[in-house]
Amino acid sequence: MRLLLVLAIVERALGSCAYADLSLAANASILVADASCTTVPVCGVRPNCKVYDSFSSDWSSYVRFDAIGDLSGYTQPNLTVANWSTLTLVKMKLPPTLTKLTLSNISKVDLSAIQATQWSALTDLYYV
C-alpha cells in the first residue's frame, strides 16, 4: 500500500496521467485499481487521474463508467460494468485474479486498441 501511495505522489508531481491521452471529456469516469487510489483499493478517476470516488474492495459491480483503466489491484474474481452508453477499454489492464468480466447495458464498446490490453487470465466474457 505504501508503494502505491508513493507512486501516486510521484505521478502527480510529474504531472503525468496514464489516462490523459484518452479521447474523453474532462469529467469522464474511469474505473481503476491502481496507484491513483491512495486510500482504497478501487476508485473512480477523471482523465487527469484526479480521484472523484472511492469503493470498497469487495464490490464486484460498477455503473456509469466511460472507461476501464488499470485494475491491477482489483482482487475479486468477477467484475460487472453496467449502464452507460459508451465504454472504452483502450487502457484496460486486468489482474490475474479476474476470471469473469460482464459488460451489461452498454451500447458501444471501444475496442480500437484492444490488442494493447492485458487480460490473459479472463476465462469468461459476457456482453449483455
C-alpha positions as MATLAB code, in Angstrom:
seq = 'MRLLLVLAIVERALGSCAYADLSLAANASILVADASCTTVPVCGVRPNCKVYDSFSSDWSSYVRFDAIGDLSGYTQPNLTVANWSTLTLVKMKLPPTLTKLTLSNISKVDLSAIQATQWSALTDLYYV';
ca = [
       0.000    0.000    0.000;
       2.882    2.364    0.760;
       4.330    1.728   -2.676;
       1.010    2.660   -4.298;
       0.918    5.871   -2.288;
       4.481    6.775   -3.292;
       3.749    6.022   -6.945;
       0.623    8.185   -6.874;
       2.529   11.086   -5.322;
       5.346   10.797   -7.870;
       2.881   10.563  -10.758;
       1.041   13.678   -9.623;
       4.300   15.556   -9.030;
       5.443   14.766  -12.547;
       2.071   15.828  -13.889;
       1.587   12.685  -15.926;
      -1.512   10.570  -16.041;
      -1.931    7.297  -17.892;
      -5.449    8.302  -18.943;
      -4.754   11.841  -20.204;
      -4.448   10.705  -23.820;
      -7.881    9.061  -23.927;
     -10.412   10.860  -26.097;
     -12.745   11.502  -23.190;
     -14.400   14.587  -21.718;
     -12.661   16.181  -18.726;
     -15.445   14.928  -16.432;
     -15.341   11.345  -17.753;
     -15.334    8.449  -15.271;
     -12.602    5.808  -15.345;
     -12.717    2.727  -13.104;
      -9.254    1.900  -11.722;
      -7.488   -0.075   -9.013;
      -4.024    1.396   -9.417;
      -1.670    3.924   -7.810;
      -4.320    6.635   -8.192;
      -6.344    5.019   -5.397;
      -4.347    6.093   -2.359;
      -6.821    5.304    0.446;
      -8.891    2.444   -1.006;
      -8.197   -0.365   -3.479;
     -10.714    0.705   -6.157;
     -11.628    4.219   -7.235;
     -13.083    6.369   -9.962;
     -10.771    8.905  -11.585;
     -11.033   11.611  -14.214;
      -8.749   11.608  -17.297;
      -6.290   13.750  -15.288;
      -6.116   10.970  -12.629;
      -7.936   13.051  -10.025;
      -9.888   10.694   -7.771;
     -13.565   11.608   -7.518;
     -14.985    8.467   -5.856;
     -13.735    5.535   -3.773;
     -15.074    1.997   -3.476;
     -14.865   -0.959   -1.132;
     -12.602   -3.790   -2.237;
     -15.424   -6.333   -2.011;
     -17.589   -4.667   -4.667;
     -17.832   -6.509   -7.972;
     -20.365   -4.360   -9.838;
     -19.932   -0.760  -11.001;
     -22.185    1.519  -13.050;
     -21.797    4.542  -15.306;
     -18.117    4.480  -16.230;
     -16.724    5.797  -19.508;
     -13.616    3.609  -19.371;
     -11.924    0.757  -17.580;
      -8.317    1.540  -16.703;
      -5.609   -0.317  -14.813;
      -7.302   -2.752  -12.437;
      -4.083   -4.447  -11.295;
      -5.101   -4.002   -7.649;
      -8.612   -5.434   -8.125;
      -8.980   -8.622   -6.045;
     -12.402  -10.034   -6.938;
     -12.780  -12.918   -9.449;
     -15.817  -11.261  -11.097;
     -16.426   -7.760  -12.416;
     -19.566   -6.228  -13.901;
     -19.573   -2.780  -15.506;
     -23.038   -1.595  -16.496;
     -25.447    1.121  -17.584;
     -23.596    3.544  -19.827;
     -23.704    4.462  -23.490;
     -20.020    4.038  -24.422;
     -17.196    2.185  -22.681;
     -13.562    2.377  -23.769;
     -11.178   -0.469  -22.995;
      -8.105    1.190  -24.543;
      -6.218    1.367  -21.210;
      -7.792   -1.703  -19.618;
      -5.382   -3.864  -17.667;
      -6.890   -6.748  -15.737;
      -5.336   -8.628  -12.806;
      -4.670  -12.382  -12.903;
      -7.353  -12.838  -10.215;
     -10.154  -11.632  -12.511;
     -11.665  -14.506  -14.483;
     -15.162  -13.232  -15.364;
     -15.968   -9.856  -16.943;
     -19.545   -8.804  -17.686;
     -20.414   -5.677  -19.677;
     -24.118   -5.039  -19.204;
     -26.436   -2.499  -20.808;
     -23.626   -0.699  -22.642;
     -24.471    0.488  -26.151;
     -20.959    0.770  -27.597;
     -17.588   -0.664  -26.543;
     -14.408    0.954  -27.896;
     -12.076   -1.880  -28.890;
      -9.763    0.279  -31.031;
      -6.623   -0.691  -29.108;
      -7.746   -3.929  -27.532;
      -4.516   -5.708  -28.517;
      -2.681   -3.478  -26.029;
      -4.785   -4.636  -23.090;
      -3.723   -7.315  -20.652;
      -6.423   -9.810  -19.820;
      -4.977  -13.268  -20.361;
      -6.469  -14.703  -17.134;
     -10.024  -13.951  -18.252;
     -11.989  -17.153  -18.888;
     -15.491  -15.679  -19.268;
     -16.535  -12.508  -21.088;
     -20.211  -11.561  -21.254;
     -21.777   -8.716  -23.208;
     -25.438   -8.480  -22.214;
];
